[in-house]
mmCIF file of C-alpha atoms in Angstrom:
data_model
loop_
_atom_site.group_PDB
_atom_site.id
_atom_site.type_symbol
_atom_site.label_atom_id
_atom_site.label_comp_id
_atom_site.label_asym_id
_atom_site.label_seq_id
_atom_site.Cartn_x
_atom_site.Cartn_y
_atom_site.Cartn_z
ATOM 1 C CA UNK A 153 0.000 0.000 0.000
ATOM 2 C CA UNK A 154 2.908 2.308 0.748
ATOM 3 C CA UNK A 155 3.994 1.799 -2.875
ATOM 4 C CA UNK A 156 0.540 2.791 -4.101
ATOM 5 C CA UNK A 157 0.556 5.979 -2.017
ATOM 6 C CA UNK A 158 4.158 6.742 -3.016
ATOM 7 C CA UNK A 159 3.127 6.449 -6.665
ATOM 8 C CA UNK A 160 0.220 8.763 -5.955
ATOM 9 C CA UNK A 161 2.536 11.350 -4.319
ATOM 10 C CA UNK A 162 5.166 11.168 -7.084
ATOM 11 C CA UNK A 163 2.744 11.443 -9.993
ATOM 12 C CA UNK A 164 0.292 13.751 -8.193
ATOM 13 C CA UNK A 165 -2.478 11.556 -9.560
ATOM 14 C CA UNK A 166 -5.175 10.072 -7.356
ATOM 15 C CA UNK A 167 -5.049 6.294 -6.973
ATOM 16 C CA UNK A 168 -8.496 4.831 -7.310
ATOM 17 C CA UNK A 169 -9.922 2.655 -4.528
ATOM 18 C CA UNK A 170 -10.055 -0.331 -6.914
ATOM 19 C CA UNK A 171 -6.245 -0.231 -7.313
ATOM 20 C CA UNK A 172 -5.818 0.038 -3.530
ATOM 21 C CA UNK A 173 -8.120 -2.952 -2.967
ATOM 22 C CA UNK A 174 -6.369 -4.998 -5.673
ATOM 23 C CA UNK A 175 -2.984 -4.215 -4.132
ATOM 24 C CA UNK A 176 -4.190 -5.318 -0.668
ATOM 25 C CA UNK A 177 -5.556 -8.583 -2.100
ATOM 26 C CA UNK A 178 -2.247 -9.174 -3.921
ATOM 27 C CA UNK A 179 -0.235 -8.620 -0.739
ATOM 28 C CA UNK A 180 -2.513 -10.850 1.317
ATOM 29 C CA UNK A 181 -2.335 -13.705 -1.177
ATOM 30 C CA UNK A 182 1.480 -13.821 -1.161
ATOM 31 C CA UNK A 183 3.111 -16.459 1.034
ATOM 32 C CA UNK A 184 4.778 -15.190 4.205
ATOM 33 C CA UNK A 185 8.317 -16.460 4.710
ATOM 34 C CA UNK A 186 8.877 -17.277 8.367
ATOM 35 C CA UNK A 187 11.299 -19.504 10.274
ATOM 36 C CA UNK A 188 8.338 -21.879 10.621
ATOM 37 C CA UNK A 189 7.737 -22.216 6.886
ATOM 38 C CA UNK A 190 5.580 -20.434 4.366
ATOM 39 C CA UNK A 191 1.918 -19.676 4.823
ATOM 40 C CA UNK A 192 -0.530 -17.333 3.209
ATOM 41 C CA UNK A 193 -0.743 -13.934 4.858
ATOM 42 C CA UNK A 194 -4.517 -14.200 4.504
ATOM 43 C CA UNK A 195 -4.312 -17.281 6.739
ATOM 44 C CA UNK A 196 -3.148 -14.989 9.563
ATOM 45 C CA UNK A 197 -6.544 -13.258 9.664
ATOM 46 C CA UNK A 198 -8.632 -14.735 12.507
ATOM 47 C CA UNK A 199 -10.945 -17.427 11.165
ATOM 48 C CA UNK A 200 -14.030 -15.900 12.795
ATOM 49 C CA UNK A 201 -13.489 -12.521 11.112
ATOM 50 C CA UNK A 202 -14.711 -11.553 7.693
ATOM 51 C CA UNK A 203 -11.607 -11.360 5.540
ATOM 52 C CA UNK A 204 -12.942 -8.488 3.427
ATOM 53 C CA UNK A 205 -13.862 -6.505 6.530
ATOM 54 C CA UNK A 206 -10.444 -7.153 8.083
ATOM 55 C CA UNK A 207 -8.591 -6.136 4.920
ATOM 56 C CA UNK A 208 -10.647 -2.957 4.615
ATOM 57 C CA UNK A 209 -9.676 -1.875 8.140
ATOM 58 C CA UNK A 210 -5.943 -2.477 7.706
ATOM 59 C CA UNK A 211 -3.828 0.658 7.976
ATOM 60 C CA UNK A 212 -1.226 1.484 5.362
ATOM 61 C CA UNK A 213 1.468 0.691 7.962
ATOM 62 C CA UNK A 214 0.007 -2.757 8.589
ATOM 63 C CA UNK A 215 -0.090 -3.412 4.855
ATOM 64 C CA UNK A 216 3.485 -2.159 4.459
ATOM 65 C CA UNK A 217 4.674 -4.378 7.330
ATOM 66 C CA UNK A 218 3.012 -7.460 5.841
ATOM 67 C CA UNK A 219 4.402 -6.631 2.393
ATOM 68 C CA UNK A 220 7.926 -6.186 3.810
ATOM 69 C CA UNK A 221 7.728 -9.583 5.510
ATOM 70 C CA UNK A 222 6.344 -11.233 2.375
ATOM 71 C CA UNK A 223 9.260 -9.856 0.348
ATOM 72 C CA UNK A 224 11.756 -11.319 2.831
ATOM 73 C CA UNK A 225 13.075 -7.897 3.879
ATOM 74 C CA UNK A 226 13.549 -8.642 7.593
ATOM 75 C CA UNK A 227 16.786 -10.557 7.152
ATOM 76 C CA UNK A 228 17.965 -9.347 3.772
ATOM 77 C CA UNK A 229 20.482 -6.807 5.082
ATOM 78 C CA UNK A 230 19.796 -4.683 1.993
ATOM 79 C CA UNK A 231 20.081 -0.895 2.339
ATOM 80 C CA UNK A 232 16.892 0.695 3.641
ATOM 81 C CA UNK A 233 15.360 4.122 3.185
ATOM 82 C CA UNK A 234 16.994 5.051 6.508
ATOM 83 C CA UNK A 235 20.454 4.244 5.096
ATOM 84 C CA UNK A 236 19.715 6.696 2.279
ATOM 85 C CA UNK A 237 18.593 9.339 4.783
ATOM 86 C CA UNK A 238 21.801 8.843 6.806
ATOM 87 C CA UNK A 239 23.873 9.296 3.600
ATOM 88 C CA UNK A 240 21.796 12.441 2.799
ATOM 89 C CA UNK A 241 20.624 10.876 -0.483
ATOM 90 C CA UNK A 242 17.030 11.506 0.631
ATOM 91 C CA UNK A 243 16.183 14.810 2.316
ATOM 92 C CA UNK A 244 14.770 14.796 5.841
ATOM 93 C CA UNK A 245 13.955 17.254 8.603
ATOM 94 C CA UNK A 246 16.821 16.390 10.981
ATOM 95 C CA UNK A 247 16.296 17.435 14.598
ATOM 96 C CA UNK A 248 19.383 15.783 16.121
ATOM 97 C CA UNK A 249 22.569 14.094 14.952
ATOM 98 C CA UNK A 250 25.688 12.754 16.643
ATOM 99 C CA UNK A 251 28.267 10.085 15.838
ATOM 100 C CA UNK A 252 25.940 7.216 16.852
ATOM 101 C CA UNK A 253 22.442 8.263 15.820
ATOM 102 C CA UNK A 254 20.236 10.482 13.695
ATOM 103 C CA UNK A 255 16.778 11.824 14.557
ATOM 104 C CA UNK A 256 14.350 13.297 12.039
ATOM 105 C CA UNK A 257 10.659 14.098 11.708
ATOM 106 C CA UNK A 258 8.445 11.324 10.318
ATOM 107 C CA UNK A 259 6.970 12.148 6.885
ATOM 108 C CA UNK A 260 3.693 10.503 7.949
ATOM 109 C CA UNK A 261 3.241 11.833 11.515
ATOM 110 C CA UNK A 262 0.838 10.033 13.828
ATOM 111 C CA UNK A 263 0.960 12.826 16.440
ATOM 112 C CA UNK A 264 1.820 16.550 16.414
ATOM 113 C CA UNK A 265 5.386 15.517 17.291
ATOM 114 C CA UNK A 266 6.545 12.308 15.586
ATOM 115 C CA UNK A 267 10.298 11.868 15.365
ATOM 116 C CA UNK A 268 12.291 8.775 14.398
ATOM 117 C CA UNK A 269 15.564 8.055 16.216
ATOM 118 C CA UNK A 270 17.811 5.633 14.329
ATOM 119 C CA UNK A 271 21.332 4.250 14.754
ATOM 120 C CA UNK A 272 23.726 5.422 12.034
ATOM 121 C CA UNK A 273 25.249 1.956 11.750
ATOM 122 C CA UNK A 274 22.868 -1.000 11.761
ATOM 123 C CA UNK A 275 25.488 -3.592 12.748
ATOM 124 C CA UNK A 276 22.938 -6.405 12.376
ATOM 125 C CA UNK A 277 20.350 -4.506 14.406
ATOM 126 C CA UNK A 278 17.484 -4.713 11.924
ATOM 127 C CA UNK A 279 14.967 -5.087 14.765
ATOM 128 C CA UNK A 280 15.052 -5.072 18.555
ATOM 129 C CA UNK A 281 14.722 -8.843 18.834
ATOM 130 C CA UNK A 282 18.095 -9.149 17.044
ATOM 131 C CA UNK A 283 19.897 -7.172 19.783
ATOM 132 C CA UNK A 284 22.908 -8.768 21.429
ATOM 133 C CA UNK A 285 25.109 -7.742 24.334
ATOM 134 C CA UNK A 286 27.268 -5.693 21.966
ATOM 135 C CA UNK A 287 24.243 -3.453 21.259
ATOM 136 C CA UNK A 288 23.579 -2.464 24.908
ATOM 137 C CA UNK A 289 25.472 0.833 24.759
ATOM 138 C CA UNK A 290 23.848 1.821 21.456
ATOM 139 C CA UNK A 291 20.336 0.968 22.694
ATOM 140 C CA UNK A 292 20.906 2.998 25.856
ATOM 141 C CA UNK A 293 22.199 5.906 23.784
ATOM 142 C CA UNK A 294 19.139 5.823 21.521
ATOM 143 C CA UNK A 295 16.763 5.915 24.509
ATOM 144 C CA UNK A 296 18.694 8.696 26.233
ATOM 145 C CA UNK A 297 18.773 10.695 23.000
ATOM 146 C CA UNK A 298 15.013 10.220 22.532
ATOM 147 C CA UNK A 299 14.240 11.702 25.958
ATOM 148 C CA UNK A 300 16.621 14.625 25.316
ATOM 149 C CA UNK A 301 14.816 15.327 22.037
ATOM 150 C CA UNK A 302 11.485 15.145 23.908
ATOM 151 C CA UNK A 303 12.771 17.854 26.281
ATOM 152 C CA UNK A 304 13.877 20.009 23.332
ATOM 153 C CA UNK A 305 10.441 19.562 21.731
ATOM 154 C CA UNK A 306 8.817 20.764 24.997
ATOM 155 C CA UNK A 307 6.975 17.486 25.601
ATOM 156 C CA UNK A 308 6.962 18.080 29.369
ATOM 157 C CA UNK A 309 3.383 16.752 29.720
ATOM 158 C CA UNK A 310 4.472 13.367 28.367
ATOM 159 C CA UNK A 311 5.470 11.386 25.309
ATOM 160 C CA UNK A 312 5.604 7.808 24.066
ATOM 161 C CA UNK A 313 8.472 5.768 22.635
ATOM 162 C CA UNK A 314 7.541 2.929 20.286
ATOM 163 C CA UNK A 315 9.715 0.237 18.725
ATOM 164 C CA UNK A 316 7.942 -1.964 16.186
ATOM 165 C CA UNK A 317 9.429 -5.463 15.900
ATOM 166 C CA UNK A 318 8.619 -7.837 13.053
ATOM 167 C CA UNK A 319 5.500 -8.153 10.892
ATOM 168 C CA UNK A 320 3.046 -8.565 13.763
ATOM 169 C CA UNK A 321 4.693 -5.600 15.495
ATOM 170 C CA UNK A 322 3.965 -3.565 12.328
ATOM 171 C CA UNK A 323 7.627 -3.058 11.375
ATOM 172 C CA UNK A 324 7.954 -2.025 7.739
ATOM 173 C CA UNK A 325 11.566 -0.740 7.664
ATOM 174 C CA UNK A 326 14.148 -3.244 8.867
ATOM 175 C CA UNK A 327 16.588 -0.802 10.415
ATOM 176 C CA UNK A 328 15.937 -0.459 14.149
ATOM 177 C CA UNK A 329 14.172 2.824 14.890
ATOM 178 C CA UNK A 330 12.404 4.436 17.805
ATOM 179 C CA UNK A 331 9.243 6.461 17.251
ATOM 180 C CA UNK A 332 9.005 9.470 19.589
ATOM 181 C CA UNK A 333 5.338 10.540 19.751
ATOM 182 C CA UNK A 334 3.831 13.447 21.668
ATOM 183 C CA UNK A 335 2.145 16.813 21.578
ATOM 184 C CA UNK A 336 -1.356 15.485 22.346
ATOM 185 C CA UNK A 337 -3.118 13.098 24.726
ATOM 186 C CA UNK A 338 -2.143 9.613 23.563
ATOM 187 C CA UNK A 339 -4.619 6.734 23.909
ATOM 188 C CA UNK A 340 -4.270 3.384 25.645
ATOM 189 C CA UNK A 341 -4.081 0.576 24.682
ATOM 190 C CA UNK A 342 -2.014 1.551 21.651
ATOM 191 C CA UNK A 343 -2.520 -1.607 19.572
#
């Protein structure tokens, strides 16, 4: 779905709902590669739910996460959009940068303040569940940096840090990143 919306943004042409629906059906029919074998993504929809109703309520992030998993992106190690942002090949609204991390505003904000904090070097850290003891210092630095950015953004009333992990965690870019969200009353439960 992200590809459909990206095409819409690039060409400035509206993408009709039929194309969006066809794309969702295509993504859901593709087999999901997991350590436990392949299975249809549609098979992951609860059996008691109407599949059409469930597909229609999927967010673009959910669709992007499922598509990324179906394409085998989680363990590919290929460069991500974040690698291009770090190299300044893609412009971004950078709010913080040091030798270990980069923080920039999300292009699709889910709150008045939505900033992504990413490590500059992935070092195998495509998602949090891949962290090892060698990543402890980097993970601590990312969290400390996120709270410093929250202070700079005047989020004194509160903020939320989110790390999506894997397809069911709605991760669509396999380069560890922390979402810093704030600037309004956030809801609970988040998922």
